[in-house]
């Protein structure tokens, strides 16, 4: 059965909520210069997409969307492990996680 | 009741998400992000009837991934080094860019017809339950599930290799750290 919430709240409002969360993540990536906070903003964007997938999955009564959310979580966990290892290595070498200090690979 | 609860949770989620981006202290950012994930999980569990995804979200995101972030942040002691300030013009242009992206998303979705056409699909079971999800995951999506375990193995090896102490003093441009 379709969840009760869809009788009063249209599916568009879930879409707008996840769009707003995604945009907040984008603004975080653009404005901050701490590499860890940029990474956290990327996690926020991934969660916005997860929210969209779960709401459409329960609206259409199709479990495939929620299965996809599990795979996104698995990829995000792997990405965080490798990414934080890279940031730790950069911190060990340059004593900073500021992305302005990481611009040495200019062409 | 459920409707007002949805809007309340939505506004709290957006507030915490904004606090993640604007707070000065990175540790506060991590804690606000944990609260954002809790709010999103509340949405899954109470609104969307997706209990298993909600629990996994709390355990994996709020429990494991954010603790990893907190661990790395506390290991680095970033409070000693202040974050370099971006100029006000840069911040304003970033906010305008984000606002325009939101505008494009909303404008594209405004005319989209997202309602279910005709009679809705009536599943006999609650699709968010462990029973249904487990059945689908281990039958139809078995191969991706196994590939995900290989991905985890690769990520684990990669993290260990990257995090290993490097004895040769190769550095990225700056003099070696004592």
JSON list of C-alpha atoms in Angstrom, two decimals, chain A:
[
{"chain": "A", "resi": 1, "resn": "UNK", "atom": "CA", "xyz": [0.00, 0.00, 0.00]},
{"chain": "A", "resi": 2, "resn": "UNK", "atom": "CA", "xyz": [1.13, 3.56, -0.72]},
{"chain": "A", "resi": 3, "resn": "UNK", "atom": "CA", "xyz": [2.17, 5.44, 2.44]},
{"chain": "A", "resi": 4, "resn": "UNK", "atom": "CA", "xyz": [-0.48, 7.69, 3.95]},
{"chain": "A", "resi": 5, "resn": "UNK", "atom": "CA", "xyz": [1.66, 10.80, 3.57]},
{"chain": "A", "resi": 6, "resn": "UNK", "atom": "CA", "xyz": [1.06, 10.93, -0.19]},
{"chain": "A", "resi": 7, "resn": "UNK", "atom": "CA", "xyz": [-2.64, 11.59, 0.35]},
{"chain": "A", "resi": 8, "resn": "UNK", "atom": "CA", "xyz": [-1.88, 15.02, 1.82]},
{"chain": "A", "resi": 9, "resn": "UNK", "atom": "CA", "xyz": [1.69, 15.88, 0.73]},
{"chain": "A", "resi": 10, "resn": "UNK", "atom": "CA", "xyz": [2.26, 15.69, -3.02]},
{"chain": "A", "resi": 11, "resn": "UNK", "atom": "CA", "xyz": [5.35, 13.91, -4.32]},
{"chain": "A", "resi": 12, "resn": "UNK", "atom": "CA", "xyz": [6.59, 17.24, -5.70]},
{"chain": "A", "resi": 13, "resn": "UNK", "atom": "CA", "xyz": [7.33, 18.46, -2.20]},
{"chain": "A", "resi": 14, "resn": "UNK", "atom": "CA", "xyz": [9.70, 15.56, -1.63]},
{"chain": "A", "resi": 15, "resn": "UNK", "atom": "CA", "xyz": [11.35, 16.43, -4.94]},
{"chain": "A", "resi": 16, "resn": "UNK", "atom": "CA", "xyz": [11.71, 20.08, -3.88]},
{"chain": "A", "resi": 17, "resn": "UNK", "atom": "CA", "xyz": [13.14, 19.08, -0.49]},
{"chain": "A", "resi": 18, "resn": "UNK", "atom": "CA", "xyz": [15.82, 16.95, -2.10]},
{"chain": "A", "resi": 19, "resn": "UNK", "atom": "CA", "xyz": [16.53, 19.64, -4.70]},
{"chain": "A", "resi": 20, "resn": "UNK", "atom": "CA", "xyz": [17.10, 22.18, -1.92]},
{"chain": "A", "resi": 21, "resn": "UNK", "atom": "CA", "xyz": [19.40, 19.77, -0.05]},
{"chain": "A", "resi": 22, "resn": "UNK", "atom": "CA", "xyz": [21.34, 19.09, -3.24]},
{"chain": "A", "resi": 23, "resn": "UNK", "atom": "CA", "xyz": [21.77, 22.81, -3.92]},
{"chain": "A", "resi": 24, "resn": "UNK", "atom": "CA", "xyz": [22.99, 23.39, -0.36]},
{"chain": "A", "resi": 25, "resn": "UNK", "atom": "CA", "xyz": [25.60, 20.70, -1.01]},
{"chain": "A", "resi": 26, "resn": "UNK", "atom": "CA", "xyz": [26.63, 22.40, -4.26]},
{"chain": "A", "resi": 27, "resn": "UNK", "atom": "CA", "xyz": [26.98, 25.78, -2.52]},
{"chain": "A", "resi": 28, "resn": "UNK", "atom": "CA", "xyz": [29.08, 24.10, 0.18]},
{"chain": "A", "resi": 29, "resn": "UNK", "atom": "CA", "xyz": [31.43, 22.64, -2.42]},
{"chain": "A", "resi": 30, "resn": "UNK", "atom": "CA", "xyz": [31.74, 26.06, -4.09]},
{"chain": "A", "resi": 31, "resn": "UNK", "atom": "CA", "xyz": [32.24, 28.27, -1.04]},
{"chain": "A", "resi": 32, "resn": "UNK", "atom": "CA", "xyz": [34.33, 26.33, 1.46]},
{"chain": "A", "resi": 33, "resn": "UNK", "atom": "CA", "xyz": [38.03, 25.76, 1.05]},
{"chain": "A", "resi": 34, "resn": "UNK", "atom": "CA", "xyz": [38.50, 23.08, 3.72]},
{"chain": "A", "resi": 35, "resn": "UNK", "atom": "CA", "xyz": [38.79, 19.77, 1.88]},
{"chain": "A", "resi": 36, "resn": "UNK", "atom": "CA", "xyz": [36.95, 17.82, 4.58]},
{"chain": "A", "resi": 37, "resn": "UNK", "atom": "CA", "xyz": [33.95, 20.17, 4.52]},
{"chain": "A", "resi": 38, "resn": "UNK", "atom": "CA", "xyz": [33.83, 19.89, 0.72]},
{"chain": "A", "resi": 39, "resn": "UNK", "atom": "CA", "xyz": [33.78, 16.14, 1.16]},
{"chain": "A", "resi": 40, "resn": "UNK", "atom": "CA", "xyz": [30.91, 16.44, 3.65]},
{"chain": "A", "resi": 41, "resn": "UNK", "atom": "CA", "xyz": [28.96, 18.58, 1.20]},
{"chain": "A", "resi": 42, "resn": "UNK", "atom": "CA", "xyz": [29.35, 15.80, -1.36]},
{"chain": "A", "resi": 43, "resn": "UNK", "atom": "CA", "xyz": [27.87, 13.40, 1.21]},
{"chain": "A", "resi": 44, "resn": "UNK", "atom": "CA", "xyz": [24.95, 15.79, 1.63]},
{"chain": "A", "resi": 45, "resn": "UNK", "atom": "CA", "xyz": [24.35, 15.74, -2.13]},
{"chain": "A", "resi": 46, "resn": "UNK", "atom": "CA", "xyz": [24.42, 11.93, -2.14]},
{"chain": "A", "resi": 47, "resn": "UNK", "atom": "CA", "xyz": [21.85, 11.90, 0.65]},
{"chain": "A", "resi": 48, "resn": "UNK", "atom": "CA", "xyz": [19.57, 14.27, -1.25]},
{"chain": "A", "resi": 49, "resn": "UNK", "atom": "CA", "xyz": [19.58, 11.82, -4.14]},
{"chain": "A", "resi": 50, "resn": "UNK", "atom": "CA", "xyz": [18.92, 8.94, -1.74]},
{"chain": "A", "resi": 51, "resn": "UNK", "atom": "CA", "xyz": [15.88, 10.77, -0.36]},
{"chain": "A", "resi": 52, "resn": "UNK", "atom": "CA", "xyz": [14.55, 11.23, -3.88]},
{"chain": "A", "resi": 53, "resn": "UNK", "atom": "CA", "xyz": [15.06, 7.55, -4.73]},
{"chain": "A", "resi": 54, "resn": "UNK", "atom": "CA", "xyz": [13.36, 6.34, -1.55]},
{"chain": "A", "resi": 55, "resn": "UNK", "atom": "CA", "xyz": [10.37, 8.65, -1.96]},
{"chain": "A", "resi": 56, "resn": "UNK", "atom": "CA", "xyz": [9.77, 7.60, -5.55]},
{"chain": "A", "resi": 57, "resn": "UNK", "atom": "CA", "xyz": [10.33, 3.96, -4.60]},
{"chain": "A", "resi": 58, "resn": "UNK", "atom": "CA", "xyz": [7.63, 4.04, -1.95]},
{"chain": "A", "resi": 59, "resn": "UNK", "atom": "CA", "xyz": [5.35, 6.16, -4.12]},
{"chain": "A", "resi": 60, "resn": "UNK", "atom": "CA", "xyz": [5.49, 3.69, -7.00]},
{"chain": "A", "resi": 61, "resn": "UNK", "atom": "CA", "xyz": [5.69, 0.66, -4.68]},
{"chain": "A", "resi": 62, "resn": "UNK", "atom": "CA", "xyz": [8.84, -0.59, -6.40]},
{"chain": "A", "resi": 63, "resn": "UNK", "atom": "CA", "xyz": [11.61, -2.00, -4.17]},
{"chain": "A", "resi": 64, "resn": "UNK", "atom": "CA", "xyz": [14.30, -1.44, -6.83]},
{"chain": "A", "resi": 65, "resn": "UNK", "atom": "CA", "xyz": [14.72, 2.18, -5.77]},
{"chain": "A", "resi": 66, "resn": "UNK", "atom": "CA", "xyz": [15.52, 1.21, -2.18]},
{"chain": "A", "resi": 67, "resn": "UNK", "atom": "CA", "xyz": [17.96, -1.47, -3.39]},
{"chain": "A", "resi": 68, "resn": "UNK", "atom": "CA", "xyz": [19.69, 1.25, -5.38]},
{"chain": "A", "resi": 69, "resn": "UNK", "atom": "CA", "xyz": [19.99, 3.32, -2.21]},
{"chain": "A", "resi": 70, "resn": "UNK", "atom": "CA", "xyz": [21.92, 0.46, -0.61]},
{"chain": "A", "resi": 71, "resn": "UNK", "atom": "CA", "xyz": [24.38, 0.46, -3.49]},
{"chain": "A", "resi": 72, "resn": "UNK", "atom": "CA", "xyz": [24.79, 4.23, -3.27]},
{"chain": "A", "resi": 73, "resn": "UNK", "atom": "CA", "xyz": [25.55, 3.84, 0.45]},
{"chain": "A", "resi": 74, "resn": "UNK", "atom": "CA", "xyz": [28.12, 1.11, -0.29]},
{"chain": "A", "resi": 75, "resn": "UNK", "atom": "CA", "xyz": [29.87, 3.26, -2.91]},
{"chain": "A", "resi": 76, "resn": "UNK", "atom": "CA", "xyz": [29.76, 6.28, -0.57]},
{"chain": "A", "resi": 77, "resn": "UNK", "atom": "CA", "xyz": [31.36, 4.29, 2.24]},
{"chain": "A", "resi": 78, "resn": "UNK", "atom": "CA", "xyz": [34.16, 3.07, -0.03]},
{"chain": "A", "resi": 79, "resn": "UNK", "atom": "CA", "xyz": [34.64, 6.59, -1.38]},
{"chain": "A", "resi": 80, "resn": "UNK", "atom": "CA", "xyz": [34.87, 8.07, 2.12]},
{"chain": "A", "resi": 81, "resn": "UNK", "atom": "CA", "xyz": [37.47, 5.50, 3.18]},
{"chain": "A", "resi": 82, "resn": "UNK", "atom": "CA", "xyz": [39.75, 6.22, 0.21]},
{"chain": "A", "resi": 83, "resn": "UNK", "atom": "CA", "xyz": [39.11, 9.97, 0.20]},
{"chain": "A", "resi": 84, "resn": "UNK", "atom": "CA", "xyz": [39.87, 10.44, 3.87]},
{"chain": "A", "resi": 85, "resn": "UNK", "atom": "CA", "xyz": [43.05, 8.39, 3.44]},
{"chain": "A", "resi": 86, "resn": "UNK", "atom": "CA", "xyz": [44.10, 10.74, 0.62]},
{"chain": "A", "resi": 87, "resn": "UNK", "atom": "CA", "xyz": [43.26, 13.84, 2.73]},
{"chain": "A", "resi": 88, "resn": "UNK", "atom": "CA", "xyz": [45.23, 12.40, 5.66]},
{"chain": "A", "resi": 89, "resn": "UNK", "atom": "CA", "xyz": [48.23, 11.86, 3.37]},
{"chain": "A", "resi": 90, "resn": "UNK", "atom": "CA", "xyz": [47.99, 15.42, 2.05]},
{"chain": "A", "resi": 91, "resn": "UNK", "atom": "CA", "xyz": [47.79, 16.74, 5.60]},
{"chain": "A", "resi": 92, "resn": "UNK", "atom": "CA", "xyz": [50.85, 14.71, 6.56]},
{"chain": "A", "resi": 93, "resn": "UNK", "atom": "CA", "xyz": [52.83, 16.18, 3.66]},
{"chain": "A", "resi": 94, "resn": "UNK", "atom": "CA", "xyz": [51.69, 19.80, 3.62]},
{"chain": "A", "resi": 95, "resn": "UNK", "atom": "CA", "xyz": [50.27, 20.32, 7.14]},
{"chain": "A", "resi": 96, "resn": "UNK", "atom": "CA", "xyz": [47.08, 21.77, 5.71]},
{"chain": "A", "resi": 97, "resn": "UNK", "atom": "CA", "xyz": [43.84, 20.55, 4.19]},
{"chain": "A", "resi": 98, "resn": "UNK", "atom": "CA", "xyz": [43.09, 23.81, 2.46]},
{"chain": "A", "resi": 99, "resn": "UNK", "atom": "CA", "xyz": [42.37, 23.30, -1.23]},
{"chain": "A", "resi": 100, "resn": "UNK", "atom": "CA", "xyz": [44.17, 26.52, -2.12]},
{"chain": "A", "resi": 101, "resn": "UNK", "atom": "CA", "xyz": [47.39, 24.82, -1.00]},
{"chain": "A", "resi": 102, "resn": "UNK", "atom": "CA", "xyz": [46.69, 21.89, -3.29]},
{"chain": "A", "resi": 103, "resn": "UNK", "atom": "CA", "xyz": [46.91, 23.86, -6.52]},
{"chain": "A", "resi": 104, "resn": "UNK", "atom": "CA", "xyz": [50.45, 22.78, -7.38]},
{"chain": "A", "resi": 105, "resn": "UNK", "atom": "CA", "xyz": [49.38, 20.57, -10.27]},
{"chain": "A", "resi": 106, "resn": "UNK", "atom": "CA", "xyz": [48.68, 23.54, -12.54]},
{"chain": "A", "resi": 107, "resn": "UNK", "atom": "CA", "xyz": [49.38, 22.96, -16.20]}
]
